[in-house]
PDB file of C-alpha atoms in Angstrom:
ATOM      1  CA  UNK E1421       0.000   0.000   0.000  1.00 49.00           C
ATOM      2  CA  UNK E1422       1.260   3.679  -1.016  1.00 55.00           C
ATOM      3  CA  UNK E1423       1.844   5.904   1.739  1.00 55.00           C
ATOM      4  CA  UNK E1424      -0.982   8.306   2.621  1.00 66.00           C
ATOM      5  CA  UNK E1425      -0.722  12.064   1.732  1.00 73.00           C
ATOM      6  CA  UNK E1426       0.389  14.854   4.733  1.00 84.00           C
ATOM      7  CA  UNK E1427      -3.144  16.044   4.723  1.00 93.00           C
ATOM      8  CA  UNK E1428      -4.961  12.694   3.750  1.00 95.00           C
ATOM      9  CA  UNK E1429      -7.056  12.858   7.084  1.00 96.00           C
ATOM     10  CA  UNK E1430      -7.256  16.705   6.634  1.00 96.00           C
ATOM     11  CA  UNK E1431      -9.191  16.427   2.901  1.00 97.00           C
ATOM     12  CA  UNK E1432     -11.026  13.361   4.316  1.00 96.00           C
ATOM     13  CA  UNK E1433     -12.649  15.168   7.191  1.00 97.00           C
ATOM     14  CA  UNK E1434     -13.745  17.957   5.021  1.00 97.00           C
ATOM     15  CA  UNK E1435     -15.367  16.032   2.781  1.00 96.00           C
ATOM     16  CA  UNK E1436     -17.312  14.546   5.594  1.00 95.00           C
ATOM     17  CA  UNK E1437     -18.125  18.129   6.779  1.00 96.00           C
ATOM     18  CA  UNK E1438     -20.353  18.720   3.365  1.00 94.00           C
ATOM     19  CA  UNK E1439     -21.784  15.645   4.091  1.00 91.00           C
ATOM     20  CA  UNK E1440     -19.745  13.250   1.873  1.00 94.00           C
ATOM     21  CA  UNK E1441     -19.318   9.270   3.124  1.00 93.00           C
ATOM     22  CA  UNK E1442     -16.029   7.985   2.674  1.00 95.00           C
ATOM     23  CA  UNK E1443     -16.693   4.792   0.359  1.00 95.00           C
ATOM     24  CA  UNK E1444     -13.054   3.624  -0.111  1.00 96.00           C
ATOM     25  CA  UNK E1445      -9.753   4.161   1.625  1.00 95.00           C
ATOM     26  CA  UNK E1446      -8.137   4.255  -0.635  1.00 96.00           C
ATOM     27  CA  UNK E1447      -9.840   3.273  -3.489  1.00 97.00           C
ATOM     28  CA  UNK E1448      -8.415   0.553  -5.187  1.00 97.00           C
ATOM     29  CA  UNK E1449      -8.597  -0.465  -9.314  1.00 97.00           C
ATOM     30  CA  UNK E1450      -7.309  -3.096 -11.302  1.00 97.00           C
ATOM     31  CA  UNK E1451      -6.883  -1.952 -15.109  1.00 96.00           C
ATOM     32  CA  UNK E1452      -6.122  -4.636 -17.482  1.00 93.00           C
ATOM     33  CA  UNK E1453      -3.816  -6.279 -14.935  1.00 96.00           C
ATOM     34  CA  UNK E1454      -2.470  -2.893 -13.547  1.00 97.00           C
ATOM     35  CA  UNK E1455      -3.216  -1.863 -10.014  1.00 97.00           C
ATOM     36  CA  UNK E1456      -3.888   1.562  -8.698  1.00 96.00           C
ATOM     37  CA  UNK E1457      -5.240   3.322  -5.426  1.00 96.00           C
ATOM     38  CA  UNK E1458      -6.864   6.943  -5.514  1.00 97.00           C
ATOM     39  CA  UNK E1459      -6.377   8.284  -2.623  1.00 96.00           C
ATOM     40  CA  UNK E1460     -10.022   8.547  -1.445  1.00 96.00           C
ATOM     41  CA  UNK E1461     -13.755   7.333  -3.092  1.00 96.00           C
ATOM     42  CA  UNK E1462     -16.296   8.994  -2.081  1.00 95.00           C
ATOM     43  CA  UNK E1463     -20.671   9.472  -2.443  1.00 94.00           C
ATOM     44  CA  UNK E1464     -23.036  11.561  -1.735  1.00 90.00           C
ATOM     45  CA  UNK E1465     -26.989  10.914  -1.376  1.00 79.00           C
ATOM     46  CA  UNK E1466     -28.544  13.283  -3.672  1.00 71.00           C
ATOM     47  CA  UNK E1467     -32.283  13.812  -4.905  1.00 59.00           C
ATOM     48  CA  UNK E1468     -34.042  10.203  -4.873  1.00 54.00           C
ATOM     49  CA  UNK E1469     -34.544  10.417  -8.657  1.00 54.00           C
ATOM     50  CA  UNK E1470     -30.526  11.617  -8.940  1.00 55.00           C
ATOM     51  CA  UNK E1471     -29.236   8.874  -7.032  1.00 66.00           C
ATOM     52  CA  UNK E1472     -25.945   9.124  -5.806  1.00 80.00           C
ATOM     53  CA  UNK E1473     -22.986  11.217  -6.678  1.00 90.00           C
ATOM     54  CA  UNK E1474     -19.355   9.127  -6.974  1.00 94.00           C
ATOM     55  CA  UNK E1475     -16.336  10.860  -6.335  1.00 96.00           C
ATOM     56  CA  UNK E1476     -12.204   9.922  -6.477  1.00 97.00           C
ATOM     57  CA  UNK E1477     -10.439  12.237  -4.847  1.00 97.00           C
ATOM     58  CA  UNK E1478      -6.282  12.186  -5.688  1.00 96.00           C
ATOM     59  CA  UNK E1479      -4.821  14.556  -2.571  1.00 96.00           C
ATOM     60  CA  UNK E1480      -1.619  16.404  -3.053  1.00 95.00           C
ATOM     61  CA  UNK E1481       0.408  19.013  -0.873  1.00 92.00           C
ATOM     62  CA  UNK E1482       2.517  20.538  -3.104  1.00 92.00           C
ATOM     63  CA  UNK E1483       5.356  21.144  -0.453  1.00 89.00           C
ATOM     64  CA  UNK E1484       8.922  20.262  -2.116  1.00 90.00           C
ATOM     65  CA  UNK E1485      10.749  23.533  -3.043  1.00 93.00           C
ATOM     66  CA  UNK E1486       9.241  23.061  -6.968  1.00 94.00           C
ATOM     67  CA  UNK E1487       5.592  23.108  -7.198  1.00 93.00           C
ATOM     68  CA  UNK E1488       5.978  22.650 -10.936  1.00 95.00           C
ATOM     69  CA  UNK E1489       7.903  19.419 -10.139  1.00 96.00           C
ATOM     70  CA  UNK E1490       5.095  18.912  -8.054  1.00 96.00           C
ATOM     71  CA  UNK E1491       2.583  19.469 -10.106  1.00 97.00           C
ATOM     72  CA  UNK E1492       4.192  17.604 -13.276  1.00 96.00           C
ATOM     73  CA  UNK E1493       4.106  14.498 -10.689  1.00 96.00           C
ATOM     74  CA  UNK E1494       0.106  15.134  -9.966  1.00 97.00           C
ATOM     75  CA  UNK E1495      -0.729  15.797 -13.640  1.00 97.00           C
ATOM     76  CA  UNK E1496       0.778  12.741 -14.669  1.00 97.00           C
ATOM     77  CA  UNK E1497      -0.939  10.377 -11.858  1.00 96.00           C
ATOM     78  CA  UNK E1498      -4.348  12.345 -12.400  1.00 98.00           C
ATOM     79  CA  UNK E1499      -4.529  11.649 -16.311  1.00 98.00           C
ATOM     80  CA  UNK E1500      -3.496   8.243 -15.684  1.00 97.00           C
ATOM     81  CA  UNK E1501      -6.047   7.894 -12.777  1.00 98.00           C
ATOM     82  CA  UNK E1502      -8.793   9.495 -14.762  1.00 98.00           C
ATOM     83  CA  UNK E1503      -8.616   6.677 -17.562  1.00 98.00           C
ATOM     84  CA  UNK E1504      -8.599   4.031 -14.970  1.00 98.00           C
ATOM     85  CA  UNK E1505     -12.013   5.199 -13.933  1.00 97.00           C
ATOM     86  CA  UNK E1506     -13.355   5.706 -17.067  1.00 97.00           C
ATOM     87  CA  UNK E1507     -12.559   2.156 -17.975  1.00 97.00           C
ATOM     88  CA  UNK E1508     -13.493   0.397 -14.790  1.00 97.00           C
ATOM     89  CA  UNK E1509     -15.938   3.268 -13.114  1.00 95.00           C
ATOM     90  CA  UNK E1510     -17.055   5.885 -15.764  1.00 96.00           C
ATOM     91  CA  UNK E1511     -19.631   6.982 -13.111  1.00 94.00           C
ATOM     92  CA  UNK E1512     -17.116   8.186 -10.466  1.00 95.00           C
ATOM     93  CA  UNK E1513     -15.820  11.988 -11.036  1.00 96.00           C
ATOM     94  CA  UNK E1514     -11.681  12.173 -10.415  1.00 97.00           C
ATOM     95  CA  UNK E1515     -10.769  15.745  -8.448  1.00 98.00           C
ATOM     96  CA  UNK E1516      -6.997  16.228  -7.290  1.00 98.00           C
ATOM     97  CA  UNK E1517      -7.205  17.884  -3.939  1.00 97.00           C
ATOM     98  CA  UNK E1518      -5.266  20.772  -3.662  1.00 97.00           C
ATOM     99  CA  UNK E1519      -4.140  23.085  -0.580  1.00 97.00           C
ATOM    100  CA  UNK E1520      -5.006  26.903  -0.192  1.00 97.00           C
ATOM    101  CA  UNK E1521      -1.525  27.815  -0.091  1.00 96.00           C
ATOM    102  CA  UNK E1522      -0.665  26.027  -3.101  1.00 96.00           C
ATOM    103  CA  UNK E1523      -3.610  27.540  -5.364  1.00 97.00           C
ATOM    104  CA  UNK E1524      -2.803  30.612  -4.443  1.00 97.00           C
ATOM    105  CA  UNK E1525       0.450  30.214  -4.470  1.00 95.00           C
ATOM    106  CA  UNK E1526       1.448  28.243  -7.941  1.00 97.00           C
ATOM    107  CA  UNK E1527      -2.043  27.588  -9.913  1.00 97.00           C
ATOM    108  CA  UNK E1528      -2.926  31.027 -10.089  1.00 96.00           C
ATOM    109  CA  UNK E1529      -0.142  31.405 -12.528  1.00 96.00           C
ATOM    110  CA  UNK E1530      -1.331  31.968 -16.275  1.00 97.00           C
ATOM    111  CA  UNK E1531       0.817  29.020 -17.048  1.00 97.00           C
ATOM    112  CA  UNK E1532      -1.171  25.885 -14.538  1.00 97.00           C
ATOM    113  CA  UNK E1533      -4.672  27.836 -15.583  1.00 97.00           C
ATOM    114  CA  UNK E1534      -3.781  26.827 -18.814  1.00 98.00           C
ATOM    115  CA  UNK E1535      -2.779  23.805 -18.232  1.00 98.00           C
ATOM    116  CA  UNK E1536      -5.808  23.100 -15.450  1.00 97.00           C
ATOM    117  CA  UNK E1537      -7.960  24.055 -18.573  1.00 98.00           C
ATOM    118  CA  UNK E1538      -6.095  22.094 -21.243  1.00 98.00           C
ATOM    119  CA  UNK E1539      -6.328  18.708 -19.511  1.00 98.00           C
ATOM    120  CA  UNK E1540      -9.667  19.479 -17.517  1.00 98.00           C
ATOM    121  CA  UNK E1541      -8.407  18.675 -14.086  1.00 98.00           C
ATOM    122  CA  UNK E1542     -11.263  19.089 -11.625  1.00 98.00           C
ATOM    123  CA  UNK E1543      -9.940  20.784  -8.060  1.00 98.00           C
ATOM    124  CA  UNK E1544     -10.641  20.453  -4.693  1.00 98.00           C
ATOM    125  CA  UNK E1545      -9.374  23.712  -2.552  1.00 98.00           C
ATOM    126  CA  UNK E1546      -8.430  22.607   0.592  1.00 98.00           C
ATOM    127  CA  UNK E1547      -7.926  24.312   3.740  1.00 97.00           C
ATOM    128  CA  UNK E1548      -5.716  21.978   5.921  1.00 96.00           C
ATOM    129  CA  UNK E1549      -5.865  24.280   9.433  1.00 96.00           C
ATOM    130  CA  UNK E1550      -9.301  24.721   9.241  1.00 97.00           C
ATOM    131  CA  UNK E1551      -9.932  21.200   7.724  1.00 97.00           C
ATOM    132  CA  UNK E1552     -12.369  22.668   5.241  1.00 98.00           C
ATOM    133  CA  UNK E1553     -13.274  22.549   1.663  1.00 98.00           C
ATOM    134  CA  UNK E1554     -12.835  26.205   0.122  1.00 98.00           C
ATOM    135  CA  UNK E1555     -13.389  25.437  -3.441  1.00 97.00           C
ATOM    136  CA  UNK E1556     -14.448  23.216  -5.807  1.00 97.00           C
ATOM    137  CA  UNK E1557     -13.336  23.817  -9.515  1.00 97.00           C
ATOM    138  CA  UNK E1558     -15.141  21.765 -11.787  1.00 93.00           C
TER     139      UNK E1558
END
């Protein structure tokens, strides 16, 4: 098993806070006999004619003294993640969780919007003091 994110517990708490439930920890996929574990899986109840929202939440904390190291790492393990799912759970939505600090910080910058936009990476905003969820950018 991978070792859990810095703020693994921090993203999963704030999920639960807008009234997420933790399905799978971590959530685990075999792809034509390649295994790989998202961070988190996660549903939410939603109308009863809506069903349920899925979620896969990839959590990064974009600490090392190169966020664009960093982030080369995350887009790399996102776009691989997000075809997993679409071959083996097309229904679940991928997000990479992403601290405050290191929005505001690094994908601010014109060059990650672009890239954000180019490759359609879905964000969760993370606030790990407060253990919240500031954003969602879908």
């Amino acid at each position: 098993m991978a070792a859990k994110d810095r703020f693994h517990e921090v993203v999963k708490i704030a999920l639960e806070k807008e009234q997420w439930t933790i399905t799978d920890d971590p959530l685990r996929l075999d792809v034509g006999g390649t295994k790989f574990e998202i961070d988190l899986g996660a549903e939410q109840l939603l109308a009863a004619e809506r069903g349920a929202e899925k979620i896969a939440v990839e959590i990064k904390t974009f600490l090392s003294d190169s966020p664009l190291t960093d982030y080369h790492a995350a887009l790399g393990q996102f776009l691989n993640y997000r075809l997993a799912l679409e071959i083996s759970e097309p229904q679940r939505i991928l997000y990479l969780a992403v601290p405050v600090i290191a929005y505001e910080a690094f994908f601010k910058r014109e060059f990650a919007q672009l890239s954000v936009e180019r490759y359609q990476i879905k964000q969760i905003i993370y606030d790990p003091i407060q253990e919240v969820i500031v954003q969602w950018i879908t």
